[in-house]
Tab-separated table of C-alpha atoms in Angstrom:
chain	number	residue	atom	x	y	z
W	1	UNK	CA	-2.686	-32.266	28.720
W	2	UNK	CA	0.713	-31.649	31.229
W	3	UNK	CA	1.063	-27.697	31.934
W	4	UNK	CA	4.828	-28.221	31.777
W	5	UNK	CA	5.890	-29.952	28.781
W	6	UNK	CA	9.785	-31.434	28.493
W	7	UNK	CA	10.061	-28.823	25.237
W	8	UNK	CA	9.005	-25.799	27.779
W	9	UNK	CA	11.640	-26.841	29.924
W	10	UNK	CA	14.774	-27.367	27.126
W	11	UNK	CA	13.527	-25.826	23.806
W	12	UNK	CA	14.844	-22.688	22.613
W	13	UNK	CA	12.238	-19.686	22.358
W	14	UNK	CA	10.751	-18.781	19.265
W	15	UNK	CA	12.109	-15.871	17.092
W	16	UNK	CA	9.765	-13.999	15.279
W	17	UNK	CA	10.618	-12.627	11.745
W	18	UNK	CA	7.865	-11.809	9.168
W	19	UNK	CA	3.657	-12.335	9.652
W	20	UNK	CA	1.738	-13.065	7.443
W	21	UNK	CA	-2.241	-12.250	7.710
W	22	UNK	CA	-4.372	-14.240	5.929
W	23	UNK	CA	-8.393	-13.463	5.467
W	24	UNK	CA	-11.260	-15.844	3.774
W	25	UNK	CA	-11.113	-14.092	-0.110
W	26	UNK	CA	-10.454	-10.882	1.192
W	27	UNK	CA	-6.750	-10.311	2.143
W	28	UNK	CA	-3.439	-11.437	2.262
W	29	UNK	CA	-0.188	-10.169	3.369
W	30	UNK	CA	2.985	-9.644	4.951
W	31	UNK	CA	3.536	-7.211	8.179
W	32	UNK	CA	6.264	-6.352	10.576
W	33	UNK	CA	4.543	-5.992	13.740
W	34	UNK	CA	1.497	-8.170	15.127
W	35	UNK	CA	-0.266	-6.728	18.749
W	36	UNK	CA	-3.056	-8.091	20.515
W	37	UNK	CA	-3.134	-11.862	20.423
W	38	UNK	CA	-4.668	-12.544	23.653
W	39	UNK	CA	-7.601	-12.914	25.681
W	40	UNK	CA	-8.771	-11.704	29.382
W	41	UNK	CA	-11.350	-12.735	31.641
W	42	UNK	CA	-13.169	-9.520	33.657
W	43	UNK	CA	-12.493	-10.051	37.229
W	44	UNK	CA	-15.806	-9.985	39.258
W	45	UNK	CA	-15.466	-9.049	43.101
W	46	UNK	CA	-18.388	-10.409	45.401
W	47	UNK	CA	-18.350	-9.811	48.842
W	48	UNK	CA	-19.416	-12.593	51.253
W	49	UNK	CA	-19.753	-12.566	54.825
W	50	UNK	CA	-18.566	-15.819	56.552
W	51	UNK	CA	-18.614	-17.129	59.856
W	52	UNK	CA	-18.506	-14.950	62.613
W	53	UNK	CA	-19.712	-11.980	60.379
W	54	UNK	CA	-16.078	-12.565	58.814
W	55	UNK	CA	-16.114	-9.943	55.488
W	56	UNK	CA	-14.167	-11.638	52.371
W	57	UNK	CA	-14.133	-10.771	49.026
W	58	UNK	CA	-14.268	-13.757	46.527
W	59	UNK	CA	-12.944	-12.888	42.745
W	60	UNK	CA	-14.995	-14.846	40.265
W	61	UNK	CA	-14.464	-14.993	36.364
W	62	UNK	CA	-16.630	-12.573	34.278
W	63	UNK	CA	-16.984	-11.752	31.044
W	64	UNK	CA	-14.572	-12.746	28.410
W	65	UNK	CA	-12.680	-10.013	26.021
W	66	UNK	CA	-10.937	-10.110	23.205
W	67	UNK	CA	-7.702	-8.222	22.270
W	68	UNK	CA	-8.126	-5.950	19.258
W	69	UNK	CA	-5.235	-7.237	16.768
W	70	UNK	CA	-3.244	-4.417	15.397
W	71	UNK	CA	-1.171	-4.869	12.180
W	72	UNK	CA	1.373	-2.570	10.578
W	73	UNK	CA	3.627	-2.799	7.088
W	74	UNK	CA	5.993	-0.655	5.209
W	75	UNK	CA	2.962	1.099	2.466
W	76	UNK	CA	3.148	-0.705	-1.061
W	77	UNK	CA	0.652	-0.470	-3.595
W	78	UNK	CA	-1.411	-3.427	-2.418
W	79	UNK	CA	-5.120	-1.864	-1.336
W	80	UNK	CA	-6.652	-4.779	-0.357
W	81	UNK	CA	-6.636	-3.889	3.338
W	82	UNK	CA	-8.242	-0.154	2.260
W	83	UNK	CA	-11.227	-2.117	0.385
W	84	UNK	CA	-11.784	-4.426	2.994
W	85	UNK	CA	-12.178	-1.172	5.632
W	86	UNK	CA	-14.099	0.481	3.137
W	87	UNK	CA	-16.896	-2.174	3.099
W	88	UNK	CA	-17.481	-1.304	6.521
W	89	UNK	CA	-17.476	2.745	5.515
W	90	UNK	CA	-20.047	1.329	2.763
W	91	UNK	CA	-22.201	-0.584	5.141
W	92	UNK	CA	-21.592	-3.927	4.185
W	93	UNK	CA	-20.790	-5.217	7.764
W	94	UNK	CA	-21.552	-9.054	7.479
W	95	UNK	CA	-20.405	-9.109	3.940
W	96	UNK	CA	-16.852	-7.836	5.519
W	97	UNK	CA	-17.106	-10.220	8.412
W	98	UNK	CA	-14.353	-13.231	7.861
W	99	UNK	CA	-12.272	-15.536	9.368
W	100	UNK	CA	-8.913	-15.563	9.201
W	101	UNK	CA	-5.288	-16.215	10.353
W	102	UNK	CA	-2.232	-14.591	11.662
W	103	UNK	CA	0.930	-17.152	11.036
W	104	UNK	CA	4.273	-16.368	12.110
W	105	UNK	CA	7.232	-17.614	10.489
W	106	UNK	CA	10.873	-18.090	11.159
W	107	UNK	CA	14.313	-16.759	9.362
W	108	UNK	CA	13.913	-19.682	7.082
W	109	UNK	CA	10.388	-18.903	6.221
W	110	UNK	CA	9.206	-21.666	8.901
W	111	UNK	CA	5.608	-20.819	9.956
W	112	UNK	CA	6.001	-21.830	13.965
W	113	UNK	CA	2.877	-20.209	15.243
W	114	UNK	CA	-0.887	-19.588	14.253
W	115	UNK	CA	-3.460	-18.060	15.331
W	116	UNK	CA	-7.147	-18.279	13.990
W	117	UNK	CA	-9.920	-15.587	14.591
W	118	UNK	CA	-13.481	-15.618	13.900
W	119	UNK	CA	-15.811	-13.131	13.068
W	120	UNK	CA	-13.176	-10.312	12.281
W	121	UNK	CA	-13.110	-7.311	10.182
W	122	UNK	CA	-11.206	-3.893	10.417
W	123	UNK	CA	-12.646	-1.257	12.610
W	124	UNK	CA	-9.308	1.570	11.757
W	125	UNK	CA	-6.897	1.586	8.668
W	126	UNK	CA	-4.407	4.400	8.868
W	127	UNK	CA	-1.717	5.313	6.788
W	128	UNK	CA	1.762	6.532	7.203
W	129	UNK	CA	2.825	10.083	8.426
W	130	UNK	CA	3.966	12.383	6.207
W	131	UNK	CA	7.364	13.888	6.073
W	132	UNK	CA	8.866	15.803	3.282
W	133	UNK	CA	12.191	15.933	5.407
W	134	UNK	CA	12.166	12.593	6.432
W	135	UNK	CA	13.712	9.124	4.559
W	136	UNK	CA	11.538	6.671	6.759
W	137	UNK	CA	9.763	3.763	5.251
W	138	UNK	CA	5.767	5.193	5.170
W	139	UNK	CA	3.664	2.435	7.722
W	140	UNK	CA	0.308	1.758	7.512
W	141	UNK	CA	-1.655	0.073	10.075
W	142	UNK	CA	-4.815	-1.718	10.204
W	143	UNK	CA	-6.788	-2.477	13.931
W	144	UNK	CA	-8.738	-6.122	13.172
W	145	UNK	CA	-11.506	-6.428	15.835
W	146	UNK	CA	-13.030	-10.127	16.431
W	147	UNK	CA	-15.197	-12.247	18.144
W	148	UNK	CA	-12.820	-14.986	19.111
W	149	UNK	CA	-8.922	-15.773	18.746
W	150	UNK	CA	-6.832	-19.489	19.187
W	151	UNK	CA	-3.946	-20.663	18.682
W	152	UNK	CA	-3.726	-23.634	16.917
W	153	UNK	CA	0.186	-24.110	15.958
């Protein structure tokens, strides 16, 4: 597969409007803001000693982590999100345990990207701050953690 495709060079970038989280029986819904898509390789240094007792240090690949995806909406009445976190609060850890889907979608309600996680379920589930003086929209947020993320569109 080319690095450099002829799209990467001409296409226009992709504008994100609305996600959508999607979760094996458990949850669905819209959000506003999507963080933590992404993967990174630990960076392991290991010193070597080379000709002419020449010191280098060689960085080799480690361990792989995951990003923690971290979800927040406007609050509506939906729950679903608070009874999937409080299957974990009950115990029920590999009940809660699901794969699942972030897909993003365009102005025209386009999905043009998607990523797939395995293993996930919601370590934190917070809800908005509290304001009598204030006329914000109330945001809760929900922190997914995972054992594995793609993209696949």
């Amino acid at each position: 597969m080319p690095l450099v495709t002829q799209d990467a060079l001409t296409g226009d970038p992709i504008v994100s409007f609305n996600f959508e989280l999607q979760i094996e029986g458990k949850l669905t819904g819209y959000f506003t803001e999507v963080s933590g898509l992404g993967s990174e390789t630990e960076v392991t240094e290991h010193k070597i000693v080379g000709q002419g007792d020449r010191e280098a240090v060689r960085k080799v690949p480690g361990r792989l982590k995951w990003g923690d995806l971290t979800l927040k909406r406007g609050i509506t009445a939906n729950m679903d999100m608070w009874a999937w976190r409080q299957m974990i609060v009950d115990g029920q850890i590999s009940s809660a345990r699901s794969n699942g889907s972030i897909i993003m979608y365009d102005q025209a309600g386009t999905a043009v990207a998607r990523w797939d996680f395995v293993a996930g379920w919601p370590s934190k589930v917070s809800g908005p701050t509290l304001a009598s003086d204030s006329s914000a929209v109330g945001v809760e947020e929900m922190t997914i953690v995972h054992e594995g993320i793609e993209r696949s569109l």
